[in-house]
Amino acid sequence: MPIYDQRYRRYEARNPLRELRFWPITREALKLVVARRAFLLLLVAAWIQFVARTIQVYVVTRFPDAGRVLPVDGRLFGEFLSGQLGFALLVSVFGGAGLIANDLRTGAILVYLSRPLTRVDYILGKLAALMSLNLFVTLAPALMLWIVAVSLAPEQFASLKLMWLPLAIVLHSLVISLAMGLMALAVSSLSKSARVAGLAFAGLFIGLEIARGVLRGMFRTPETGLISLQGNLHALGNALFGIQHRFFNQPWPLAALALVVMAALCLWVLRARVRAVEVVQ
Amino acid sequence: MSADEKALPPPVPFLRAARAVFDLSLEEMVWSRKSLVMAGLLLMPVALAVLFRLVANLKHAPAGIDLYGLVVAMYYLRNALPLAALFFATALIADEVEGRTITYLLSRPVSRASILCGKFAAYVVTTLTLTLPGIVVCFFLLVTLRGFSGVAAFVPDLLRDLAVAALALCAYGALFTLLGVLLKRPTIPGLVFLVGWESLANLPGWLPRYTVTAWVRSLISHRPVDEGLAELFQTTLPAGEAVVVLVAITILGLAGAYGIFSRRQFVLDQ
């Protein structure tokens, strides 16, 4: 067509290259994190409890008297997942602190959002990376432990009475990973330094928990635990696995509501901070 | 002596150089978003104490000194101060490296010892400024729950707590300064130390002696009811030894940090 016949044409952005637009972000974020040897060591260390619990299940199945001291039932998995919270914190700090902070520092966020990607895709991509890492230290070892327990004591763990266990494990692991992931990302979006974001997230996580301890000492009511992310995750786990705990005994519906409020707050922070513009002051 | 060396200006005396670095670092530390975050953490007990005074039924409330002891022992000394030290002290040199401003510091005629000391002094002043007022306000808010009578009897406790908080900030600060100089990414090892290693303080035998927190908590008189293993095995170590150990940790930590910082070459990524 001759050039003088060319008319103004409306620009049409190309269609997204794939259905799951967030996947390249997740893949690249995972590649960057997993390339660090120290992080791999941390992931391996997160399985130490799995080994210890496997030994516990083995000992109790071979010597039933030991079950009086170390009971092996559904509660084992709730306690296991509560024990993994510390590793979930470390994994979130190591893997999640820089996810948005580094993009804000280098200006890469503008490059991301100038591609055929929406803000939701960007956040989903980062969240999926962090959730995968968290699930690797919660869901994977817990499910593996359940398989080991079923294999060693099928008459106990493969019974109808405990058929709900895998579902509870998946549900609690997903809640832990989602809550930790959202909070880590929200804190990461508030700073341009991965180190500051990591320490701020750890400070928030631990600070709210110690504030819970102080409030409990002051008011002596279980509802004081609602301010702590850790406390709410424990309370939800206790309800799912039927654990009676002396300290994390706030009502589970309230704990679930508190987690929803925390998640909504994190999403609001992410919505405000993840933008395709940079305000230069 | 070569002609080039003769042309170099004489190095600035240690104290003057340290003072200059202190002024610069203090300005950066106090007026920063980081300090705002830490102020939130360190002043949270004040908000909790105000809430308690407003909401709680004071007739059935526990004794004010017990609540104050809980805040000092459980909140400040065991958790918040070590976290604040990790937050600030690991960043003393790392911030300069990350911001690529370490070159400007190292190319001035000041010794590396004066840089480290000036920055550490700024850390101590910043964290004390954020911590001590919080402890004092908490003391008066909680101990005066049932009036001002008898408050004077607890003032020596308050003074002791303030001194222990300062000592704890110095010991943890020196330890984390060493970690910050030693490692490129000190956050995770620091957190592992605080969450993992420091839990040894709750075990029986000699294990508490290998932690900092056991020495720190031995210096205060408050013994709040604890959760978990600490409830069973809380060890109290001799106070005299505790002071010596904490001072030794501070000196050794700073000496180790200086030893590494004085030899390290900082090659910045382009």
PDB file of C-alpha atoms in Angstrom, chain A residues 30-225:
ATOM      1  CA  LEU A  30      11.948 -18.547  41.863  1.00  0.00           C
ATOM      2  CA  LYS A  31      15.032 -18.909  39.669  1.00  0.00           C
ATOM      3  CA  LEU A  32      16.686 -15.919  41.352  1.00  0.00           C
ATOM      4  CA  VAL A  33      15.947 -17.112  44.883  1.00  0.00           C
ATOM      5  CA  VAL A  34      16.803 -20.774  44.374  1.00  0.00           C
ATOM      6  CA  ALA A  35      20.139 -19.845  42.751  1.00  0.00           C
ATOM      7  CA  ARG A  36      21.459 -18.869  46.202  1.00  0.00           C
ATOM      8  CA  ARG A  37      23.165 -21.743  47.985  1.00  0.00           C
ATOM      9  CA  ALA A  38      22.320 -20.399  51.434  1.00  0.00           C
ATOM     10  CA  PHE A  39      18.641 -20.449  50.538  1.00  0.00           C
ATOM     11  CA  LEU A  40      18.837 -24.074  49.449  1.00  0.00           C
ATOM     12  CA  LEU A  41      20.471 -24.873  52.795  1.00  0.00           C
ATOM     13  CA  LEU A  42      17.582 -23.141  54.544  1.00  0.00           C
ATOM     14  CA  LEU A  43      15.064 -25.195  52.555  1.00  0.00           C
ATOM     15  CA  VAL A  44      16.892 -28.384  53.493  1.00  0.00           C
ATOM     16  CA  ALA A  45      17.061 -27.338  57.173  1.00  0.00           C
ATOM     17  CA  ALA A  46      13.280 -26.826  57.104  1.00  0.00           C
ATOM     18  CA  TRP A  47      12.904 -30.609  56.732  1.00  0.00           C
ATOM     19  CA  ILE A  48      14.699 -31.402  60.007  1.00  0.00           C
ATOM     20  CA  GLN A  49      11.423 -31.483  61.905  1.00  0.00           C
ATOM     21  CA  PHE A  50      10.039 -33.921  59.328  1.00  0.00           C
ATOM     22  CA  VAL A  51      12.900 -36.324  60.105  1.00  0.00           C
ATOM     23  CA  ALA A  52      12.353 -35.950  63.858  1.00  0.00           C
ATOM     24  CA  ARG A  53       8.592 -36.523  63.549  1.00  0.00           C
ATOM     25  CA  THR A  54       9.146 -39.533  61.297  1.00  0.00           C
ATOM     26  CA  ILE A  55      11.339 -41.045  64.008  1.00  0.00           C
ATOM     27  CA  GLN A  56       8.609 -40.246  66.540  1.00  0.00           C
ATOM     28  CA  VAL A  57       5.955 -42.027  64.436  1.00  0.00           C
ATOM     29  CA  TYR A  58       8.293 -44.999  63.893  1.00  0.00           C
ATOM     30  CA  VAL A  59       9.123 -45.325  67.603  1.00  0.00           C
ATOM     31  CA  VAL A  60       5.469 -45.102  68.648  1.00  0.00           C
ATOM     32  CA  THR A  61       4.342 -47.680  66.067  1.00  0.00           C
ATOM     33  CA  ARG A  62       7.077 -50.097  67.173  1.00  0.00           C
ATOM     34  CA  PHE A  63       6.828 -49.410  70.917  1.00  0.00           C
ATOM     35  CA  PRO A  64       3.204 -48.426  71.660  1.00  0.00           C
ATOM     36  CA  ASP A  65       4.074 -47.538  75.272  1.00  0.00           C
ATOM     37  CA  ALA A  66       6.035 -44.547  73.953  1.00  0.00           C
ATOM     38  CA  GLY A  67       2.702 -43.142  72.728  1.00  0.00           C
ATOM     39  CA  ARG A  68       1.884 -42.123  76.272  1.00  0.00           C
ATOM     40  CA  VAL A  69       4.760 -39.627  76.284  1.00  0.00           C
ATOM     41  CA  LEU A  70       4.712 -38.720  72.564  1.00  0.00           C
ATOM     42  CA  PRO A  71       1.134 -39.233  71.360  1.00  0.00           C
ATOM     43  CA  VAL A  72       0.781 -39.847  67.647  1.00  0.00           C
ATOM     44  CA  ASP A  73      -2.607 -38.827  66.204  1.00  0.00           C
ATOM     45  CA  GLY A  74      -4.148 -35.983  64.227  1.00  0.00           C
ATOM     46  CA  ARG A  75      -2.665 -33.418  66.621  1.00  0.00           C
ATOM     47  CA  LEU A  76       0.826 -34.419  65.496  1.00  0.00           C
ATOM     48  CA  PHE A  77       0.267 -32.685  62.145  1.00  0.00           C
ATOM     49  CA  GLY A  78      -1.091 -29.505  63.726  1.00  0.00           C
ATOM     50  CA  GLU A  79       1.941 -29.302  66.013  1.00  0.00           C
ATOM     51  CA  PHE A  80       4.193 -30.052  63.054  1.00  0.00           C
ATOM     52  CA  LEU A  81       2.770 -27.174  60.991  1.00  0.00           C
ATOM     53  CA  SER A  82       2.957 -24.818  63.985  1.00  0.00           C
ATOM     54  CA  GLY A  83       6.614 -25.791  64.347  1.00  0.00           C
ATOM     55  CA  GLN A  84       7.232 -24.965  60.688  1.00  0.00           C
ATOM     56  CA  LEU A  85       6.067 -21.342  61.173  1.00  0.00           C
ATOM     57  CA  GLY A  86       9.612 -20.308  62.129  1.00  0.00           C
ATOM     58  CA  PHE A  87      10.936 -21.650  58.832  1.00  0.00           C
ATOM     59  CA  ALA A  88       8.054 -20.035  56.950  1.00  0.00           C
ATOM     60  CA  LEU A  89       9.163 -16.729  58.500  1.00  0.00           C
ATOM     61  CA  LEU A  90      12.792 -17.234  57.448  1.00  0.00           C
ATOM     62  CA  VAL A  91      11.792 -18.330  53.942  1.00  0.00           C
ATOM     63  CA  SER A  92       9.484 -15.312  53.602  1.00  0.00           C
ATOM     64  CA  VAL A  93      12.224 -12.944  54.745  1.00  0.00           C
ATOM     65  CA  PHE A  94      14.893 -14.510  52.538  1.00  0.00           C
ATOM     66  CA  GLY A  95      12.748 -15.100  49.482  1.00  0.00           C
ATOM     67  CA  GLY A  96      10.093 -12.433  49.765  1.00  0.00           C
ATOM     68  CA  ALA A  97      11.688  -9.306  51.210  1.00  0.00           C
ATOM     69  CA  GLY A  98      13.276  -8.250  47.940  1.00  0.00           C
ATOM     70  CA  LEU A  99      10.526  -9.356  45.576  1.00  0.00           C
ATOM     71  CA  ILE A 100       8.933  -5.922  45.226  1.00  0.00           C
ATOM     72  CA  ALA A 101      11.531  -3.786  47.062  1.00  0.00           C
ATOM     73  CA  ASN A 102      14.228  -4.588  44.479  1.00  0.00           C
ATOM     74  CA  ASP A 103      11.874  -3.772  41.603  1.00  0.00           C
ATOM     75  CA  LEU A 104      11.043  -0.447  43.240  1.00  0.00           C
ATOM     76  CA  ARG A 105      14.743   0.318  43.784  1.00  0.00           C
ATOM     77  CA  THR A 106      15.854  -0.499  40.252  1.00  0.00           C
ATOM     78  CA  GLY A 107      12.743   0.847  38.536  1.00  0.00           C
ATOM     79  CA  ALA A 108      12.039  -2.606  37.079  1.00  0.00           C
ATOM     80  CA  ILE A 109       8.425  -2.275  38.144  1.00  0.00           C
ATOM     81  CA  LEU A 110       7.894   0.275  35.343  1.00  0.00           C
ATOM     82  CA  VAL A 111       9.321  -2.207  32.840  1.00  0.00           C
ATOM     83  CA  TYR A 112       7.087  -4.984  34.159  1.00  0.00           C
ATOM     84  CA  LEU A 113       3.936  -2.898  34.000  1.00  0.00           C
ATOM     85  CA  SER A 114       4.717  -1.535  30.525  1.00  0.00           C
ATOM     86  CA  ARG A 115       4.438  -5.101  29.202  1.00  0.00           C
ATOM     87  CA  PRO A 116       1.029  -6.690  28.519  1.00  0.00           C
ATOM     88  CA  LEU A 117       0.629  -7.345  32.234  1.00  0.00           C
ATOM     89  CA  THR A 118      -1.759  -5.890  34.776  1.00  0.00           C
ATOM     90  CA  ARG A 119      -1.008  -4.978  38.366  1.00  0.00           C
ATOM     91  CA  VAL A 120      -2.943  -8.080  39.441  1.00  0.00           C
ATOM     92  CA  ASP A 121      -0.716 -10.275  37.240  1.00  0.00           C
ATOM     93  CA  TYR A 122       2.383  -8.737  38.784  1.00  0.00           C
ATOM     94  CA  ILE A 123       1.186  -9.285  42.356  1.00  0.00           C
ATOM     95  CA  LEU A 124      -0.093 -12.778  41.547  1.00  0.00           C
ATOM     96  CA  GLY A 125       3.268 -13.677  40.020  1.00  0.00           C
ATOM     97  CA  LYS A 126       5.209 -12.518  43.063  1.00  0.00           C
ATOM     98  CA  LEU A 127       2.707 -14.073  45.462  1.00  0.00           C
ATOM     99  CA  ALA A 128       2.797 -17.406  43.651  1.00  0.00           C
ATOM    100  CA  ALA A 129       6.608 -17.476  43.963  1.00  0.00           C
ATOM    101  CA  LEU A 130       6.488 -16.785  47.678  1.00  0.00           C
ATOM    102  CA  MET A 131       3.616 -19.189  48.285  1.00  0.00           C
ATOM    103  CA  SER A 132       5.469 -21.967  46.432  1.00  0.00           C
ATOM    104  CA  LEU A 133       8.460 -21.484  48.712  1.00  0.00           C
ATOM    105  CA  ASN A 134       6.275 -21.439  51.811  1.00  0.00           C
ATOM    106  CA  LEU A 135       4.359 -24.521  50.681  1.00  0.00           C
ATOM    107  CA  PHE A 136       7.683 -26.299  50.232  1.00  0.00           C
ATOM    108  CA  VAL A 137       8.364 -25.915  53.962  1.00  0.00           C
ATOM    109  CA  THR A 138       4.778 -26.492  55.153  1.00  0.00           C
ATOM    110  CA  LEU A 139       2.599 -28.527  52.784  1.00  0.00           C
ATOM    111  CA  ALA A 140       5.290 -30.761  51.257  1.00  0.00           C
ATOM    112  CA  PRO A 141       6.827 -32.074  54.515  1.00  0.00           C
ATOM    113  CA  ALA A 142       3.421 -32.319  56.242  1.00  0.00           C
ATOM    114  CA  LEU A 143       1.914 -34.371  53.417  1.00  0.00           C
ATOM    115  CA  MET A 144       5.068 -36.494  53.262  1.00  0.00           C
ATOM    116  CA  LEU A 145       4.780 -37.051  57.019  1.00  0.00           C
ATOM    117  CA  TRP A 146       1.159 -38.125  56.563  1.00  0.00           C
ATOM    118  CA  ILE A 147       2.200 -40.611  53.853  1.00  0.00           C
ATOM    119  CA  VAL A 148       4.926 -41.958  56.163  1.00  0.00           C
ATOM    120  CA  ALA A 149       2.426 -42.210  59.041  1.00  0.00           C
ATOM    121  CA  VAL A 150      -0.133 -44.017  56.838  1.00  0.00           C
ATOM    122  CA  SER A 151       2.564 -46.387  55.631  1.00  0.00           C
ATOM    123  CA  LEU A 152       3.859 -47.147  59.129  1.00  0.00           C
ATOM    124  CA  ALA A 153       0.519 -47.333  60.936  1.00  0.00           C
ATOM    125  CA  PRO A 154      -2.219 -47.870  58.325  1.00  0.00           C
ATOM    126  CA  GLU A 155      -4.693 -49.207  60.892  1.00  0.00           C
ATOM    127  CA  GLN A 156      -4.537 -45.847  62.698  1.00  0.00           C
ATOM    128  CA  PHE A 157      -3.987 -43.192  60.011  1.00  0.00           C
ATOM    129  CA  ALA A 158      -5.857 -44.806  57.104  1.00  0.00           C
ATOM    130  CA  SER A 159      -8.983 -45.181  59.225  1.00  0.00           C
ATOM    131  CA  LEU A 160     -12.198 -43.307  58.423  1.00  0.00           C
ATOM    132  CA  LYS A 161     -11.803 -41.398  61.680  1.00  0.00           C
ATOM    133  CA  LEU A 162      -8.698 -39.605  60.378  1.00  0.00           C
ATOM    134  CA  MET A 163      -9.640 -39.289  56.712  1.00  0.00           C
ATOM    135  CA  TRP A 164      -9.934 -35.515  57.140  1.00  0.00           C
ATOM    136  CA  LEU A 165      -6.225 -35.170  57.901  1.00  0.00           C
ATOM    137  CA  PRO A 166      -4.887 -34.536  54.355  1.00  0.00           C
ATOM    138  CA  LEU A 167      -7.591 -31.937  53.755  1.00  0.00           C
ATOM    139  CA  ALA A 168      -6.764 -30.176  57.039  1.00  0.00           C
ATOM    140  CA  ILE A 169      -3.054 -30.259  56.188  1.00  0.00           C
ATOM    141  CA  VAL A 170      -3.665 -28.714  52.748  1.00  0.00           C
ATOM    142  CA  LEU A 171      -6.023 -26.072  54.138  1.00  0.00           C
ATOM    143  CA  HIS A 172      -3.755 -25.008  57.008  1.00  0.00           C
ATOM    144  CA  SER A 173      -0.648 -24.970  54.804  1.00  0.00           C
ATOM    145  CA  LEU A 174      -2.434 -22.813  52.237  1.00  0.00           C
ATOM    146  CA  VAL A 175      -3.624 -20.380  54.919  1.00  0.00           C
ATOM    147  CA  ILE A 176      -0.110 -20.116  56.400  1.00  0.00           C
ATOM    148  CA  SER A 177       1.495 -19.606  52.990  1.00  0.00           C
ATOM    149  CA  LEU A 178      -1.071 -17.069  51.817  1.00  0.00           C
ATOM    150  CA  ALA A 179      -1.007 -15.034  55.035  1.00  0.00           C
ATOM    151  CA  MET A 180       2.795 -14.990  55.253  1.00  0.00           C
ATOM    152  CA  GLY A 181       3.149 -14.311  51.533  1.00  0.00           C
ATOM    153  CA  LEU A 182       0.726 -11.385  51.507  1.00  0.00           C
ATOM    154  CA  MET A 183       2.267  -9.770  54.569  1.00  0.00           C
ATOM    155  CA  ALA A 184       5.823 -10.199  53.275  1.00  0.00           C
ATOM    156  CA  LEU A 185       4.873  -8.693  49.904  1.00  0.00           C
ATOM    157  CA  ALA A 186       3.025  -5.772  51.500  1.00  0.00           C
ATOM    158  CA  VAL A 187       6.056  -4.952  53.670  1.00  0.00           C
ATOM    159  CA  SER A 188       8.370  -5.420  50.676  1.00  0.00           C
ATOM    160  CA  SER A 189       6.347  -2.870  48.707  1.00  0.00           C
ATOM    161  CA  LEU A 190       6.849  -0.290  51.461  1.00  0.00           C
ATOM    162  CA  SER A 191      10.629  -0.137  51.116  1.00  0.00           C
ATOM    163  CA  LYS A 192      13.236   0.082  48.374  1.00  0.00           C
ATOM    164  CA  SER A 193      15.739  -1.972  50.373  1.00  0.00           C
ATOM    165  CA  ALA A 194      15.317  -5.744  50.612  1.00  0.00           C
ATOM    166  CA  ARG A 195      17.261  -5.775  53.893  1.00  0.00           C
ATOM    167  CA  VAL A 196      15.045  -3.158  55.523  1.00  0.00           C
ATOM    168  CA  ALA A 197      11.908  -4.888  54.204  1.00  0.00           C
ATOM    169  CA  GLY A 198      13.077  -8.255  55.552  1.00  0.00           C
ATOM    170  CA  LEU A 199      13.833  -6.879  58.982  1.00  0.00           C
ATOM    171  CA  ALA A 200      10.587  -4.902  59.049  1.00  0.00           C
ATOM    172  CA  PHE A 201       8.594  -8.030  58.211  1.00  0.00           C
ATOM    173  CA  ALA A 202      10.380 -10.043  60.898  1.00  0.00           C
ATOM    174  CA  GLY A 203       9.886  -7.155  63.343  1.00  0.00           C
ATOM    175  CA  LEU A 204       6.177  -7.015  62.555  1.00  0.00           C
ATOM    176  CA  PHE A 205       5.741 -10.775  62.812  1.00  0.00           C
ATOM    177  CA  ILE A 206       7.647 -11.110  66.092  1.00  0.00           C
ATOM    178  CA  GLY A 207       6.547  -7.709  67.458  1.00  0.00           C
ATOM    179  CA  LEU A 208       2.839  -8.510  67.146  1.00  0.00           C
ATOM    180  CA  GLU A 209       3.420 -11.846  68.845  1.00  0.00           C
ATOM    181  CA  ILE A 210       5.210 -10.302  71.831  1.00  0.00           C
ATOM    182  CA  ALA A 211       2.536  -7.624  72.013  1.00  0.00           C
ATOM    183  CA  ARG A 212       0.042 -10.493  72.256  1.00  0.00           C
ATOM    184  CA  GLY A 213       2.011 -11.869  75.215  1.00  0.00           C
ATOM    185  CA  VAL A 214       2.003  -8.494  76.962  1.00  0.00           C
ATOM    186  CA  LEU A 215      -1.698  -7.873  76.270  1.00  0.00           C
ATOM    187  CA  ARG A 216      -2.512 -11.345  77.547  1.00  0.00           C
ATOM    188  CA  GLY A 217      -0.654 -10.582  80.777  1.00  0.00           C
ATOM    189  CA  MET A 218      -2.601  -7.326  81.108  1.00  0.00           C
ATOM    190  CA  PHE A 219      -6.150  -8.312  80.135  1.00  0.00           C
ATOM    191  CA  ARG A 220      -6.023 -12.088  80.690  1.00  0.00           C
ATOM    192  CA  THR A 221      -8.488 -12.826  77.894  1.00  0.00           C
ATOM    193  CA  PRO A 222      -7.843 -15.142  74.920  1.00  0.00           C
ATOM    194  CA  GLU A 223      -9.132 -12.516  72.451  1.00  0.00           C
ATOM    195  CA  THR A 224      -5.907 -10.539  72.904  1.00  0.00           C
ATOM    196  CA  GLY A 225      -4.311 -13.131  70.603  1.00  0.00           C
TER     197      GLY A 225
END
